[in-house]
Amino acid sequence: AQSVTQLGSHVSVSEGALVLLRCNYSSSVPPYLFWYVQYPNQGLQLLLKYTTGATLVKGINGFEAEFKKSETSFHLTKPSAHMSDAAEYFCAVNRKNSGYSTLTFGKGTMLLVSP
Amino acid sequence: DSGVTQTPKHLITATGQRVTLRCSPRSGDLSVYWYQQSLDQGLQFLIQYYNGEERAKGNILERFSAQQFPDLHSELNLSSLELGDSALYFCASSVVAGGSANTGELFFGEGSRLTVL
């Protein structure tokens, strides 16, 4: 079975500060990892994904995440927060060569950005 | 715009009633997934269809059912509604059964917000 743990249901930062959203996963086989963002009253939008190759993955809006197998982590970072980054962020995992398996999501982290 | 269309966007109904939520996947996508999002449970996988056939079941209640039609659109039927069924219901789609290029990547609609009074 696979699972995802997102540390902190809410994270508050000031505009211009570093954003760090934590995600740890468990998977019995090598995973595919994703970060999705949900803006208010909208659906989930893919920020970035790790499938294979380079462990540092760059996504949209200046976000990036690093896959660390030894730590079973896939933390999301952005060097400088912007007000428009305020949203809920979801980490998700899927098994490689998973066939018909589905994404398992974490409970989400709400990012609050203050001026 | 993900290309996944869900209707209705908002729905208010009473306990005991039945509703149908509709989803049109992205053009070319064969798989449709339904998720429920609520404050206490987070994002919960309900059910997946691939090219008209049920492929995987998650935490879907017996009062809920779904189907995927030959034109690949899908409907989620919720019956004998309870207050606790109030939630945002998302549809997602992907090309193959296990997700885009088998990575599991899903494309989400904007959701249908159900309020049960």
XYZ file of N, CA, C and O in Angstrom, chain B residues 14-73:
240
model
N -31.983 18.220 -0.500
C -32.397 17.854 0.858
C -31.996 16.421 1.175
O -31.738 15.611 0.276
N -31.955 16.115 2.462
C -31.653 14.747 2.865
C -32.669 13.777 2.265
O -33.839 14.126 2.081
N -32.180 12.598 1.923
C -33.031 11.573 1.342
C -33.170 11.632 -0.166
O -33.658 10.693 -0.781
N -32.730 12.739 -0.741
C -32.858 12.906 -2.186
C -31.743 12.191 -2.943
O -30.798 11.661 -2.361
N -31.872 12.222 -4.283
C -30.899 11.598 -5.169
C -30.429 12.652 -6.160
O -31.249 13.453 -6.644
N -29.135 12.656 -6.459
C -28.589 13.596 -7.440
C -27.649 12.859 -8.381
O -27.136 11.782 -8.063
N -27.439 13.466 -9.532
C -26.501 12.923 -10.520
C -25.516 14.003 -10.910
O -25.904 15.114 -11.277
N -24.244 13.678 -10.818
C -23.172 14.576 -11.219
C -22.587 14.041 -12.522
O -22.403 12.835 -12.682
N -22.248 14.970 -13.393
C -21.809 14.571 -14.721
C -20.400 15.047 -14.992
O -20.015 16.142 -14.537
N -19.665 14.251 -15.753
C -18.282 14.583 -16.076
C -17.976 14.233 -17.522
O -18.257 13.112 -17.975
N -17.371 15.173 -18.221
C -16.856 14.897 -19.559
C -15.341 14.960 -19.494
O -14.785 16.003 -19.127
N -14.653 13.879 -19.821
C -13.186 13.880 -19.710
C -12.531 14.690 -20.821
O -13.199 15.143 -21.756
N -11.229 14.869 -20.703
C -10.466 15.516 -21.778
C -10.623 14.704 -23.041
O -10.739 13.475 -23.006
N -10.550 15.392 -24.159
C -10.635 14.698 -25.442
C -9.499 13.671 -25.539
O -8.330 14.000 -25.326
N -9.866 12.428 -25.827
C -8.862 11.373 -25.971
C -8.597 10.580 -24.712
O -7.971 9.512 -24.775
N -9.027 11.091 -23.568
C -8.808 10.352 -22.320
C -9.840 9.244 -22.166
O -11.028 9.456 -22.364
N -9.371 8.070 -21.771
C -10.256 6.919 -21.642
C -10.645 6.621 -20.202
O -11.609 5.906 -19.952
N -9.864 7.130 -19.269
C -10.107 6.852 -17.853
C -10.766 8.031 -17.172
O -10.385 9.180 -17.399
N -11.717 7.720 -16.317
C -12.369 8.734 -15.503
C -12.302 8.288 -14.050
O -12.519 7.116 -13.732
N -11.984 9.241 -13.186
C -11.873 8.982 -11.755
C -12.807 9.945 -11.027
O -12.937 11.103 -11.417
N -13.388 9.490 -9.936
C -14.205 10.356 -9.082
C -13.557 10.437 -7.692
O -13.168 9.416 -7.111
N -13.458 11.667 -7.195
C -12.926 11.922 -5.865
C -13.932 12.765 -5.085
O -14.641 13.596 -5.642
N -13.934 12.559 -3.778
C -14.746 13.383 -2.874
C -13.799 14.181 -1.985
O -12.853 13.622 -1.417
N -14.051 15.465 -1.871
C -13.228 16.309 -1.006
C -14.097 16.940 0.068
O -15.023 17.695 -0.232
N -13.789 16.630 1.317
C -14.503 17.248 2.431
C -13.481 17.721 3.448
O -12.324 17.285 3.436
N -13.925 18.586 4.341
C -13.002 19.199 5.297
C -12.394 18.146 6.223
O -11.217 18.193 6.545
N -13.210 17.192 6.651
C -12.708 16.227 7.625
C -11.988 15.051 6.985
O -11.074 14.487 7.587
N -12.358 14.653 5.778
C -11.766 13.473 5.155
C -10.696 13.788 4.119
O -9.985 12.895 3.672
N -10.588 15.045 3.724
C -9.625 15.371 2.676
C -10.101 14.861 1.326
O -11.302 14.739 1.078
N -9.148 14.514 0.476
C -9.453 14.076 -0.889
C -9.492 12.553 -0.903
O -8.468 11.892 -0.754
N -10.671 12.013 -1.117
C -10.861 10.567 -1.065
C -11.214 10.026 -2.450
O -12.142 10.513 -3.095
N -10.497 9.009 -2.876
C -10.782 8.352 -4.140
C -12.052 7.517 -4.015
O -12.201 6.746 -3.066
N -12.952 7.674 -4.953
C -14.204 6.920 -4.919
C -14.187 5.745 -5.886
O -14.365 4.597 -5.496
N -13.969 6.046 -7.177
C -14.091 4.983 -8.172
C -13.431 5.411 -9.470
O -13.286 6.609 -9.728
N -13.003 4.440 -10.254
C -12.379 4.693 -11.543
C -13.022 3.828 -12.614
O -13.306 2.649 -12.399
N -13.205 4.428 -13.794
C -13.663 3.709 -14.972
C -12.658 3.863 -16.094
O -12.013 4.906 -16.229
N -12.506 2.821 -16.861
C -11.646 2.856 -18.028
C -12.429 2.315 -19.216
O -12.836 1.151 -19.206
N -12.650 3.149 -20.191
C -13.315 2.771 -21.431
C -14.630 2.020 -21.161
O -14.927 1.009 -21.805
N -15.359 2.517 -20.203
C -16.675 1.967 -19.911
C -16.721 0.912 -18.836
O -17.813 0.521 -18.407
N -15.562 0.445 -18.398
C -15.553 -0.621 -17.394
C -15.004 -0.107 -16.061
O -14.045 0.665 -16.032
N -15.581 -0.572 -14.982
C -15.057 -0.227 -13.667
C -13.691 -0.867 -13.480
O -13.497 -2.054 -13.730
N -12.698 -0.061 -13.011
C -11.326 -0.568 -12.854
C -10.872 -0.602 -11.408
O -10.072 -1.443 -11.038
N -11.304 0.348 -10.636
C -10.862 0.376 -9.242
C -11.923 1.059 -8.396
O -12.635 1.940 -8.859
N -12.026 0.565 -7.164
C -12.981 1.138 -6.231
C -12.252 1.588 -4.990
O -11.384 0.886 -4.469
N -12.627 2.749 -4.506
C -12.053 3.249 -3.277
C -13.095 3.283 -2.191
O -13.849 2.346 -2.001
N -13.155 4.409 -1.486
C -14.077 4.527 -0.355
C -15.468 4.968 -0.790
O -16.009 5.932 -0.278
N -16.039 4.248 -1.715
C -17.348 4.644 -2.217
C -18.453 3.929 -1.441
O -18.400 2.729 -1.222
N -19.431 4.700 -0.986
C -20.539 4.148 -0.232
C -21.463 3.357 -1.158
O -21.521 3.602 -2.362
N -22.205 2.429 -0.560
C -23.146 1.640 -1.362
C -24.265 2.500 -1.932
O -24.858 2.160 -2.952
N -24.535 3.630 -1.293
C -25.570 4.547 -1.784
C -25.113 5.297 -3.032
O -25.907 5.972 -3.684
N -23.845 5.212 -3.331
C -23.286 5.910 -4.484
C -22.999 4.897 -5.591
O -22.584 3.760 -5.332
N -23.176 5.332 -6.817
C -22.824 4.480 -7.952
C -22.360 5.357 -9.093
O -22.613 6.571 -9.105
N -21.671 4.769 -10.022
C -21.176 5.540 -11.164
C -21.217 4.670 -12.406
O -21.358 3.445 -12.328
N -21.116 5.317 -13.532
C -20.970 4.593 -14.782
C -20.273 5.474 -15.802
O -20.255 6.703 -15.665
N -19.703 4.824 -16.792
C -19.079 5.545 -17.904
C -19.749 5.073 -19.179
O -19.857 3.879 -19.447
N -20.160 6.006 -19.981
C -20.953 5.721 -21.165
C -20.064 5.538 -22.393
O -18.874 5.871 -22.360
N -20.636 5.007 -23.496
C -19.833 4.800 -24.712
C -19.124 6.048 -25.219
O -18.053 5.944 -25.809
N -19.718 7.228 -24.988
C -19.027 8.448 -25.435
C -17.991 8.904 -24.417
O -17.407 9.970 -24.560
N -17.754 8.103 -23.401
C -16.736 8.267 -22.351
C -17.098 9.252 -21.252
O -16.337 9.362 -20.279
N -18.249 9.920 -21.357
C -18.616 10.756 -20.229
C -19.047 9.854 -19.073
O -19.406 8.683 -19.272
